[in-house]
mmCIF file of C-alpha atoms in Angstrom:
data_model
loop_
_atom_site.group_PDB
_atom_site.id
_atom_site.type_symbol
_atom_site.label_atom_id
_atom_site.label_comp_id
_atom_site.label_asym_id
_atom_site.label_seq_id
_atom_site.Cartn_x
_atom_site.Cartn_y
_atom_site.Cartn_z
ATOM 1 C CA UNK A 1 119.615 76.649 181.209
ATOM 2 C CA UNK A 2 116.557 75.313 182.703
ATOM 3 C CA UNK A 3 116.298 73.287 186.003
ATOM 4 C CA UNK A 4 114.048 70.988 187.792
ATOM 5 C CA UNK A 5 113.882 69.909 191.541
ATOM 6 C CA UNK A 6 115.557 66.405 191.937
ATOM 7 C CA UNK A 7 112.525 64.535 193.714
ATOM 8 C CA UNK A 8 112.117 66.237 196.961
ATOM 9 C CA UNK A 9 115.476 67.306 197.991
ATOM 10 C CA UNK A 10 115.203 70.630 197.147
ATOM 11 C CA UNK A 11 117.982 71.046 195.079
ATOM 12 C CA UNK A 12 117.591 71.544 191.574
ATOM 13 C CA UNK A 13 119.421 70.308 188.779
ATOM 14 C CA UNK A 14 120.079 71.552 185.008
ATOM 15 C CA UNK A 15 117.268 69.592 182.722
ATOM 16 C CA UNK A 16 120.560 68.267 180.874
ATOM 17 C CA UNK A 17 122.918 65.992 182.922
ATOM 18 C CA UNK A 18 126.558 66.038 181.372
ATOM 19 C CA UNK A 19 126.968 62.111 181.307
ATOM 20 C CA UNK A 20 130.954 60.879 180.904
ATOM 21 C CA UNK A 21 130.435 57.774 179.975
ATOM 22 C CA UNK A 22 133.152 58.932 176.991
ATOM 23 C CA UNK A 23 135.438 59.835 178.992
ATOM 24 C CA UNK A 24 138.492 57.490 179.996
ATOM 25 C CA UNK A 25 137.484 54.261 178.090
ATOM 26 C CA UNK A 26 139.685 51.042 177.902
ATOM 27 C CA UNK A 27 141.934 50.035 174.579
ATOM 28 C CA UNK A 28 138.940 47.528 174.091
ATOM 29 C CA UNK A 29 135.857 47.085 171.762
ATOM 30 C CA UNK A 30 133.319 48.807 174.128
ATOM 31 C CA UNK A 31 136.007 51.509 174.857
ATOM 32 C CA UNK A 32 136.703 52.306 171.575
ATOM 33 C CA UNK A 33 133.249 52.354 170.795
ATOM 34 C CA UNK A 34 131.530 54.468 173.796
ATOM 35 C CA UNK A 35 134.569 56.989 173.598
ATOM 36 C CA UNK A 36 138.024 57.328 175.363
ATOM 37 C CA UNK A 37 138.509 60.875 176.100
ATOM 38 C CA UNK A 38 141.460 61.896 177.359
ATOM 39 C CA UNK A 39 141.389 64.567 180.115
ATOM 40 C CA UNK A 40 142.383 67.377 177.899
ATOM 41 C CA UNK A 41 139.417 66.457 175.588
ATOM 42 C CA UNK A 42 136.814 65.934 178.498
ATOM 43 C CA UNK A 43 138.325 69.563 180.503
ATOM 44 C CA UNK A 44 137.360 71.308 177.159
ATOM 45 C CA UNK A 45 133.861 69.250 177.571
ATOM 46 C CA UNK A 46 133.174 69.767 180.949
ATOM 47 C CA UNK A 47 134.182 73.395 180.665
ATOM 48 C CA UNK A 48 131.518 74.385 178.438
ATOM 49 C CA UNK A 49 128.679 72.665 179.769
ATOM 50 C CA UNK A 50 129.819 74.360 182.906
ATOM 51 C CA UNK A 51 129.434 77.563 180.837
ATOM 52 C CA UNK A 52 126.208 76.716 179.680
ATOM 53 C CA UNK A 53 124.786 76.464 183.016
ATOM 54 C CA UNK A 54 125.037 72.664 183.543
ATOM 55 C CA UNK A 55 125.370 71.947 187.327
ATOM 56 C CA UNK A 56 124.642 67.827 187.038
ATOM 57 C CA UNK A 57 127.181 65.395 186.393
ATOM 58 C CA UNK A 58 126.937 61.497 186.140
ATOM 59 C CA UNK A 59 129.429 58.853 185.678
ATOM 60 C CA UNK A 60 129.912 55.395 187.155
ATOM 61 C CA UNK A 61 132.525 53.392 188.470
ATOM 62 C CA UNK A 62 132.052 51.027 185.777
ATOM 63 C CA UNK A 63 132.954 53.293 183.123
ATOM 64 C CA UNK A 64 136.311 52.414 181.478
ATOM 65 C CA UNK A 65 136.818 50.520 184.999
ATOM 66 C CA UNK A 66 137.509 53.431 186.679
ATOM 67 C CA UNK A 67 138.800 55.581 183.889
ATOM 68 C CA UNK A 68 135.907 57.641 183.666
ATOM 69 C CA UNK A 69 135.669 58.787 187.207
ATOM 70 C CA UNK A 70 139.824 59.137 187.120
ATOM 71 C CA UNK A 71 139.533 61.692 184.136
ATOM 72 C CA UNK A 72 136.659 64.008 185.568
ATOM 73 C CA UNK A 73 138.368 63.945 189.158
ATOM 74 C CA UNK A 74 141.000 65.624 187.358
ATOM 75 C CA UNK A 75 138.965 68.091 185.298
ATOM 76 C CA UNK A 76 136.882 69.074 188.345
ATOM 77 C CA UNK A 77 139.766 69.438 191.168
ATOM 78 C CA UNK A 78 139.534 73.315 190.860
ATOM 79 C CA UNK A 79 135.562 73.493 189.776
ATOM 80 C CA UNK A 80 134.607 70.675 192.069
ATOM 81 C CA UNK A 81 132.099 73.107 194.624
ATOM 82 C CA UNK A 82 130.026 74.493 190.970
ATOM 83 C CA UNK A 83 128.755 70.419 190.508
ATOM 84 C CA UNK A 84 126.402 68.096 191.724
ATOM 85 C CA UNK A 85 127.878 64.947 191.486
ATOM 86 C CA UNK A 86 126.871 61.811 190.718
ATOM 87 C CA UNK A 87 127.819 58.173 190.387
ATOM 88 C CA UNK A 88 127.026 54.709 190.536
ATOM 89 C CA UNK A 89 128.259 51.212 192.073
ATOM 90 C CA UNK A 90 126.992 47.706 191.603
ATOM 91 C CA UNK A 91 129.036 46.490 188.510
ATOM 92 C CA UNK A 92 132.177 43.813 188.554
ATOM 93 C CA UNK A 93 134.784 46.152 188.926
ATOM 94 C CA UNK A 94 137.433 42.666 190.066
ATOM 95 C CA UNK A 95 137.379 38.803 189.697
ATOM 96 C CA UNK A 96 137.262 38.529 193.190
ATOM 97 C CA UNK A 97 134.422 36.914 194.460
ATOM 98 C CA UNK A 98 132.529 40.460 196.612
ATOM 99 C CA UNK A 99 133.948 42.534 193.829
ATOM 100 C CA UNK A 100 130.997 43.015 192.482
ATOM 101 C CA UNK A 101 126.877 43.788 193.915
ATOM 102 C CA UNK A 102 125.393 45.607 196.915
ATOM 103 C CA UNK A 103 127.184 44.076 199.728
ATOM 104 C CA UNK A 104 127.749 46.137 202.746
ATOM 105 C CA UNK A 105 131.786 44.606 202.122
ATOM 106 C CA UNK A 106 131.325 45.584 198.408
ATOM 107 C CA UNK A 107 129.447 49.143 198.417
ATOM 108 C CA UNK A 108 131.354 50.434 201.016
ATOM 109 C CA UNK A 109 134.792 49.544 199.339
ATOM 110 C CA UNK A 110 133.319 50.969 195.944
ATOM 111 C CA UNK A 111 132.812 53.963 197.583
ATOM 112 C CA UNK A 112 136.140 54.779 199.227
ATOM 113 C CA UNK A 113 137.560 54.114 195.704
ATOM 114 C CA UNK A 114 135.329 56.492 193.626
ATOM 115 C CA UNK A 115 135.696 59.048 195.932
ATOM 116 C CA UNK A 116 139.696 58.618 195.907
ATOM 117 C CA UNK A 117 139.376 58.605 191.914
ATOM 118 C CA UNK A 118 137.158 61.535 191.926
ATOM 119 C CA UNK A 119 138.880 63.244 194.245
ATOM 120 C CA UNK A 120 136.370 64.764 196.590
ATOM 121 C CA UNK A 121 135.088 63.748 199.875
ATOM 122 C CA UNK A 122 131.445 63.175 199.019
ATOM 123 C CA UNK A 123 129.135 62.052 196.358
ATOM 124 C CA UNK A 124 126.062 64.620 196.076
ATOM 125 C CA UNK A 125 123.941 61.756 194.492
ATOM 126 C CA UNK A 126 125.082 57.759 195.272
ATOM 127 C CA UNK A 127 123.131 55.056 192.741
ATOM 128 C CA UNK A 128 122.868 51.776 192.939
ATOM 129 C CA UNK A 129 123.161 51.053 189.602
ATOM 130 C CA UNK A 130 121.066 47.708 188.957
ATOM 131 C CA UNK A 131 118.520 45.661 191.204
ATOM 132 C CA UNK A 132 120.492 43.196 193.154
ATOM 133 C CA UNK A 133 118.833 39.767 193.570
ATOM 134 C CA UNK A 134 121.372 38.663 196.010
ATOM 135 C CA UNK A 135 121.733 41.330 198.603
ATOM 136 C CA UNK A 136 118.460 42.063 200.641
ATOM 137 C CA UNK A 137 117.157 45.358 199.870
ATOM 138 C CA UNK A 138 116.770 45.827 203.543
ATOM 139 C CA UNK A 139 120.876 45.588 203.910
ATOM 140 C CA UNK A 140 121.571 47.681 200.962
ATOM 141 C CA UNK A 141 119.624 50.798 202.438
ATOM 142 C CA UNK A 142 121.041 50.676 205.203
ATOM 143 C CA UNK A 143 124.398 50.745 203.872
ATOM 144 C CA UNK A 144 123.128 53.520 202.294
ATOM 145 C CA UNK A 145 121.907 55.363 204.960
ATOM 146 C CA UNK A 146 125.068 54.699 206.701
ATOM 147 C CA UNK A 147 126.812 56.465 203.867
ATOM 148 C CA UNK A 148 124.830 59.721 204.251
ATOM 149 C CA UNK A 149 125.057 59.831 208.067
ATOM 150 C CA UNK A 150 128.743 59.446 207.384
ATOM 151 C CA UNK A 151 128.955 62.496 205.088
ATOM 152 C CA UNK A 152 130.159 60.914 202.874
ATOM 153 C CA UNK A 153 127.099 61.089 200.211
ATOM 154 C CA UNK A 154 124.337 63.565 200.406
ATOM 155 C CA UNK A 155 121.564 61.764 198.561
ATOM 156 C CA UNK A 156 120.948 58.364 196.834
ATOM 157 C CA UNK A 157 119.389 56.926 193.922
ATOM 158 C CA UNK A 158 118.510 54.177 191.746
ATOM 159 C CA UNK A 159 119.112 53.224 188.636
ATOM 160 C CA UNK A 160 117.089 50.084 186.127
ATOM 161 C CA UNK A 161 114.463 49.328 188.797
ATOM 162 C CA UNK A 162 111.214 48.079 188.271
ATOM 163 C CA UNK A 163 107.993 49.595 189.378
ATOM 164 C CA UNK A 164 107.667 47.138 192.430
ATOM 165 C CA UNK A 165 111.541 47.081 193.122
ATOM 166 C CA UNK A 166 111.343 51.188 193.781
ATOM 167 C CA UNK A 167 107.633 51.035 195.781
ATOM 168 C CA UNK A 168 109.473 48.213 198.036
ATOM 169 C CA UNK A 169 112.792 50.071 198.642
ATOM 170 C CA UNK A 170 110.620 53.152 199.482
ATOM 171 C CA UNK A 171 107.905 51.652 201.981
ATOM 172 C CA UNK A 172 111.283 49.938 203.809
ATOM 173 C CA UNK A 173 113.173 53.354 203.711
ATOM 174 C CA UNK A 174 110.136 54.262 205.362
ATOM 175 C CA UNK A 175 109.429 51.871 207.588
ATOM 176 C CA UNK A 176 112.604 52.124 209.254
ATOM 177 C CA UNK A 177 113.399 55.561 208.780
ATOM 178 C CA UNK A 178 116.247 55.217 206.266
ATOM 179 C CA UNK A 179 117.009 57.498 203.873
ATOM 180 C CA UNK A 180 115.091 56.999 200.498
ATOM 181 C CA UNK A 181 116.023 56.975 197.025
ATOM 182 C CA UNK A 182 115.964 60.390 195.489
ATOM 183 C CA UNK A 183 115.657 59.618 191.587
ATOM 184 C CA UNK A 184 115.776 56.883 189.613
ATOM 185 C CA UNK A 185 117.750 56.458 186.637
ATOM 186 C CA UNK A 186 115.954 54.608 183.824
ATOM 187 C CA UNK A 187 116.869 54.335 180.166
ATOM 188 C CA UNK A 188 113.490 56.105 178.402
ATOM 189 C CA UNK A 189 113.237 57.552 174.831
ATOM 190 C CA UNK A 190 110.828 57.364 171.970
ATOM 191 C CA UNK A 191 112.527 54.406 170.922
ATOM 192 C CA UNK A 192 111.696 52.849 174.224
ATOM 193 C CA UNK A 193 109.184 53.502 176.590
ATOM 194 C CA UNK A 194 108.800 50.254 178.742
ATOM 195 C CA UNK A 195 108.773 52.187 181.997
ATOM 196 C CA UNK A 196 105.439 53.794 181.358
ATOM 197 C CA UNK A 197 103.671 50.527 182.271
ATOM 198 C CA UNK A 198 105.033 50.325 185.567
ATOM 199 C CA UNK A 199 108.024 52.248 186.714
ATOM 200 C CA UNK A 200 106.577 55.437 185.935
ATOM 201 C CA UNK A 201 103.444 55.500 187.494
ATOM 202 C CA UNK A 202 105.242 54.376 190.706
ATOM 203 C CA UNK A 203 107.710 57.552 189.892
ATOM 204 C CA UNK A 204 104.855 59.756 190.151
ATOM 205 C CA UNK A 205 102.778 58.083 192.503
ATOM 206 C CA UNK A 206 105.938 58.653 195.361
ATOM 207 C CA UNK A 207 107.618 61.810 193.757
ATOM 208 C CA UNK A 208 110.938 60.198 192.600
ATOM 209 C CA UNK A 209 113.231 62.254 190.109
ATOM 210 C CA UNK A 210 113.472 60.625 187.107
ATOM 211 C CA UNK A 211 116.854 60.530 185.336
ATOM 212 C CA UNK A 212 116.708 59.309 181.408
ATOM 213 C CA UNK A 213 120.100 57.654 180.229
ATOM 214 C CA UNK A 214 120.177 57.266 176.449
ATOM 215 C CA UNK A 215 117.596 59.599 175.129
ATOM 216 C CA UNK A 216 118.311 58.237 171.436
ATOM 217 C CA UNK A 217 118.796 54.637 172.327
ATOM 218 C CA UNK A 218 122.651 54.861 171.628
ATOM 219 C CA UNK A 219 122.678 57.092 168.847
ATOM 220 C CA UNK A 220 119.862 55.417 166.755
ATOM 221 C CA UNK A 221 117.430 58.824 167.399
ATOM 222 C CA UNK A 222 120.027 60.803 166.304
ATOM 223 C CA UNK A 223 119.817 60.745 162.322
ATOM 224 C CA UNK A 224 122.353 59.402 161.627
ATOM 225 C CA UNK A 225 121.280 55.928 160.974
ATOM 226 C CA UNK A 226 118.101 55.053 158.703
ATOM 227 C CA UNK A 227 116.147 52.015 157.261
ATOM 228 C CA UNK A 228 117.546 52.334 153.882
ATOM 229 C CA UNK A 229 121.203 51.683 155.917
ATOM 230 C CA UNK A 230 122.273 54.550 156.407
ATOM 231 C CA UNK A 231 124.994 55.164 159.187
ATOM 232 C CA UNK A 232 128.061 56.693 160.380
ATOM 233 C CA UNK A 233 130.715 54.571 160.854
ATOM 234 C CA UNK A 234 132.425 56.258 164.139
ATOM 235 C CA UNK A 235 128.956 56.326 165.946
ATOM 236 C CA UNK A 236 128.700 54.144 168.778
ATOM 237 C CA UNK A 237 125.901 52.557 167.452
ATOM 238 C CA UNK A 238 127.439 51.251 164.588
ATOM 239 C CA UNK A 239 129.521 49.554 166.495
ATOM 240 C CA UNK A 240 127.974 48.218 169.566
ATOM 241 C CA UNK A 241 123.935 47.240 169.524
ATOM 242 C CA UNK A 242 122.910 48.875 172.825
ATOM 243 C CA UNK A 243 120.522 49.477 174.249
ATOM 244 C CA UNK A 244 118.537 46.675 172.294
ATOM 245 C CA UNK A 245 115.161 48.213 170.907
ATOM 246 C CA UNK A 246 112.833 47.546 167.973
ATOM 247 C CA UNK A 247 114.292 48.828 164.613
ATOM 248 C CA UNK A 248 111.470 48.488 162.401
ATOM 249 C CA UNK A 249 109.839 50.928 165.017
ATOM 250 C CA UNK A 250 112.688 53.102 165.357
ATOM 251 C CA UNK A 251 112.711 53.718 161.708
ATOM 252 C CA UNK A 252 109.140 55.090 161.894
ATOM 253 C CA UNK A 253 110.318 57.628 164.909
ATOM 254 C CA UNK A 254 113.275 58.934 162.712
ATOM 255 C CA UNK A 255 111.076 59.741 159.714
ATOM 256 C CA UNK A 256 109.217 61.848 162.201
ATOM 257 C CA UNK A 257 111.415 63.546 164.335
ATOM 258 C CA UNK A 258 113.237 64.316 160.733
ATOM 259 C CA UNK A 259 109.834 66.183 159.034
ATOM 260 C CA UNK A 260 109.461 67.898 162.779
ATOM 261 C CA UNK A 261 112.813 68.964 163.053
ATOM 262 C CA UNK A 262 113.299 70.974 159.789
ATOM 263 C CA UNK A 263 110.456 72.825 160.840
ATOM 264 C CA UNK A 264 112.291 73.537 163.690
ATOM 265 C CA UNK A 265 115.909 73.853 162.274
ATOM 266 C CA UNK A 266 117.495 71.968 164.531
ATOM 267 C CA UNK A 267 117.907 67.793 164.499
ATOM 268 C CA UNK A 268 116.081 65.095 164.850
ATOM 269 C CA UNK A 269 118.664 64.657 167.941
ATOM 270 C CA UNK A 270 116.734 67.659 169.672
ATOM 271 C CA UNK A 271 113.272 67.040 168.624
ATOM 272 C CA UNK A 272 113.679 63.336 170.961
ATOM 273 C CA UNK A 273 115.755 65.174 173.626
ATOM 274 C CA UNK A 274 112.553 68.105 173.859
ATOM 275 C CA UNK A 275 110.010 65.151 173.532
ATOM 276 C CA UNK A 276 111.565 63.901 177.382
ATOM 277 C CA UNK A 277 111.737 67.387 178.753
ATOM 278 C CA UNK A 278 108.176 68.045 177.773
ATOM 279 C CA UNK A 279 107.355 65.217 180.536
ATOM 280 C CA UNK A 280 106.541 67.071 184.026
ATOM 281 C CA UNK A 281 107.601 63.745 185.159
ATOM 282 C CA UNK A 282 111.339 63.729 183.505
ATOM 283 C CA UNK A 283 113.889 65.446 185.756
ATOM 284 C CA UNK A 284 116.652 65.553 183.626
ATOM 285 C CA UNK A 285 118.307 63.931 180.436
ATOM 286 C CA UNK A 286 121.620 62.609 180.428
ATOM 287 C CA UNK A 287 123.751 63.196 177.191
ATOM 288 C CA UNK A 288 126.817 61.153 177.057
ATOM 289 C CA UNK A 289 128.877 63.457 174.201
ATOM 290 C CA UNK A 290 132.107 62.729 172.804
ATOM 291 C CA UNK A 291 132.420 66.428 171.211
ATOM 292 C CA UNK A 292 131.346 69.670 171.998
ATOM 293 C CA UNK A 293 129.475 69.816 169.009
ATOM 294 C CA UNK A 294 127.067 67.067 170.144
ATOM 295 C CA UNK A 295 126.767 68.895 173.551
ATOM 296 C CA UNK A 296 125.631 72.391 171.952
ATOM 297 C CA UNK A 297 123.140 69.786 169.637
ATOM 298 C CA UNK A 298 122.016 68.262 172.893
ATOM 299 C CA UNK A 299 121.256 71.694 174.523
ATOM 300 C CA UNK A 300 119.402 73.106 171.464
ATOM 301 C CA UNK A 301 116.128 70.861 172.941
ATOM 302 C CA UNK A 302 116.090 73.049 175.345
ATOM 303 C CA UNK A 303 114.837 75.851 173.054
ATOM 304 C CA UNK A 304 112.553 73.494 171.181
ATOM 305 C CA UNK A 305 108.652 74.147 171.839
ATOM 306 C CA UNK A 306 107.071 71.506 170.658
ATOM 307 C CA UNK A 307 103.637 72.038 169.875
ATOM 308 C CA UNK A 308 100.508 70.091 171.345
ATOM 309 C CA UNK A 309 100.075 68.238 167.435
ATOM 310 C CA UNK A 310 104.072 67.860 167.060
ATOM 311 C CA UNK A 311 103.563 65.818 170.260
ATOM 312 C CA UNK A 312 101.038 63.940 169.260
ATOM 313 C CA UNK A 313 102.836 63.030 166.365
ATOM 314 C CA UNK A 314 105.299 61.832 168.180
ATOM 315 C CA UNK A 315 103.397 60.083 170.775
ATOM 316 C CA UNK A 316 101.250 58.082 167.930
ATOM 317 C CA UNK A 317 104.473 56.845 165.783
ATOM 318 C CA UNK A 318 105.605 55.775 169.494
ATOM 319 C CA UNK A 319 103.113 54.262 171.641
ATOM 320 C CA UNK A 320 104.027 50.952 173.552
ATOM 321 C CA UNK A 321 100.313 50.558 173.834
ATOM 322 C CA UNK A 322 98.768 49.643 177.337
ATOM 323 C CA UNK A 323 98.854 46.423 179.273
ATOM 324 C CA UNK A 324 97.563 44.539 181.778
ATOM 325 C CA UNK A 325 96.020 45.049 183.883
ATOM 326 C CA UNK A 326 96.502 49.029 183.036
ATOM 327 C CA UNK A 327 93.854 48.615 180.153
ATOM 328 C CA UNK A 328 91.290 46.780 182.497
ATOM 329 C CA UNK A 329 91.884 49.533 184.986
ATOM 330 C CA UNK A 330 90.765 52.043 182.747
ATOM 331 C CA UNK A 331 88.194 50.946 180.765
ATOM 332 C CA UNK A 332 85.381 52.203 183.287
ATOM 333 C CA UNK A 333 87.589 54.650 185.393
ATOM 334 C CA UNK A 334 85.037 57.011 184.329
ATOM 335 C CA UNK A 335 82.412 54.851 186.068
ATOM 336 C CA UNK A 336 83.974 54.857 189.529
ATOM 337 C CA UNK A 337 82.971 58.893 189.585
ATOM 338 C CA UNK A 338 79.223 60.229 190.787
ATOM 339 C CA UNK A 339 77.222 61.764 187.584
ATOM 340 C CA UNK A 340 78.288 65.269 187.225
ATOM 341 C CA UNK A 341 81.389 65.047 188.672
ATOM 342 C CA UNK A 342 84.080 67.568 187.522
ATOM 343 C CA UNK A 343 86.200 66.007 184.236
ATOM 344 C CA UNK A 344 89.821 65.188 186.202
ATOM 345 C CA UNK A 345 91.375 64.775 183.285
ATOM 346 C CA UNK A 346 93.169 61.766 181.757
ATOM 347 C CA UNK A 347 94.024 59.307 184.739
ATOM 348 C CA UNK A 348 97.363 57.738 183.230
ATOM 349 C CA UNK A 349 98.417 55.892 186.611
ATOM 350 C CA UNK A 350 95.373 53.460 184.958
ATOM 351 C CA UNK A 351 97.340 52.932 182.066
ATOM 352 C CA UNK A 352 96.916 55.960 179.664
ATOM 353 C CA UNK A 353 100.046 57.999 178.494
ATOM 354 C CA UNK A 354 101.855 60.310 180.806
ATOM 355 C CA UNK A 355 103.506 62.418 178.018
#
């Protein structure tokens, strides 16, 4: 196993996060489709990526309302000190009217109850798990802060913030001596890679872990699926659309994570799982699994060495292409140095690519 420092905490993590999304679904449509493990199924799970030396964890309160977090407090009551574990709040998890945001009445009732269903008494790594535009981000940190200073949680994060949402929450952490986020979770893969423009610049710019949910964009990356209609019917994607990303341009990224990945013997799975991990700025990947056989798939990237023209490859077939005003920002970066200064290199925070 390889591992990465999370941010600046100094505690490192395993490059791949176990995520449980699959475990504990509902008897519904999105249940049946994501996965309901039962805790038998997610203990055998669990067990080997423990094995494997994975020491990072995510779920959510949101998953399977509650199921997911029941099922791995269960798995974990006798392995709980070997994990660094982490979860999320902000979803509707009631009909009630404060069932649901960033709310000091909200957050701190979401957190009693996922540490009752996970059945610990602290959180290593507490995520807000969307941008909320009713709470002021000035209340929610300091909820947050309270949180840590309670015990309670050790670190926090983020999770689907912009660029501007992350550089605000940090220069108020600061400001006011809170405690700032820690990593960010963003959903980033070859299929889609919207938060170069903005998000990740600010990532490096501040030295924020960066956690990747859905690597291959809900199973679309994985091979599985084609532009000829090709598909398996049990895979999530097949069933559900999400996340929402460009086919037509997805197609062209399986054709060539297929040709790269028979060089490599492995599949095209772990050719777009390396591609992250090659990224000094990606902390670690989260693969949700339903099987153990997709978890072994998942940690064959980690062998993977792609080479300098394999990357290219793969960066070409999926650019996002700059915008503004990253383009205008670099078309005479080279002009703002004195003649015969020393070649720095690419400058990618002016709107060149960062992998």
């Amino acid at each position: 196993m390889k591992y990465a420092e999370l941010g600046k905490t100094g505690v490192y993590v395993s490059r791949i996060c176990l995520g449980t999304m699959t475990f504990g679904g509902a008897d519904n449509a999105a249940g049946n489709a994501i996965g309901r493990l039962t805790g038998k199924e997610a203990e055998i799970i669990v067990g080997e990526a423990l094995d494997a030396g994975i020491n990072f964890i995510d779920t959510a309160d949101i998953y399977g309302m509650g199921g997911s977090e029941n099922v791995l407090g269960e798995v974990l009551t006798q392995r709980r000190s070997q994990v660094f574990l982490a979860t999320k709040a902000h979803s509707r998890m009631n009909a009630g009217p404060n069932d649901a945001g960033q709310s000091r009445y909200h957050l701190m009732q979401a957190l009693e109850a996922s540490l009752k269903r996970l059945k610990t008494d602290h959180i290593d790594l507490y995520q807000v798990h969307n941008f909320d535009t009713v709470t002021p981000i000035e209340e929610v940190l300091r909820t947050l802060d309270d949180m840590v200073r309670q015990g309670k949680v050790r670190y926090i994060g983020c999770s689907n913030y912009a660029g501007w949402q992350l550089a605000k929450a940090l220069c108020i952490s600061g400001e006011h001596k809170l405690e700032k986020f820690a990593s960010v979770q963003s959903f980033y893969s070859l299929a889609c890679r919207d938060i170069e423009h903005e998000l990740l610049p600010a990532i490096k710019d501040s030295q924020t872990g960066l956690l990747c949910w859905s690597p291959l964009a809900g199973g679309l990356l994985s091979g599985k699926f084609d532009r000829s209609g090709n598909n398996e019917a049990s895979a999530r994607r097949a069933k559900i659309e999400f996340p929402p990303v460009d086919k037509s341009l997805a197609w062209d990224i399986v054709d060539v994570l297929k040709a790269i990945s028979e060089k490599h013997r492995v599949t095209p799975a772990s050719i777009a799982i390396a591609w992250l991990l090659s990224s000094e700025q990606v902390t670690s990947v989260i693969a949700g699994v339903r099987n153990v056989h997709q978890l072994r798939d998942n940690l064959r990237a980690l062998s993977v060495n792609l080479s300098e023209e394999e990357k290219e490859m793969l960066d070409e077939v999926s650019h996002p292409g700059t915008r503004y005003p990253g383009w205008i920002q670099s078309y005479n970066a080279a002009s703002r140095y004195p003649a015969g200064f020393p070649d720095t290199g690419p400058n990618w925070i002016l709107g060149e690519s960062p992998v």
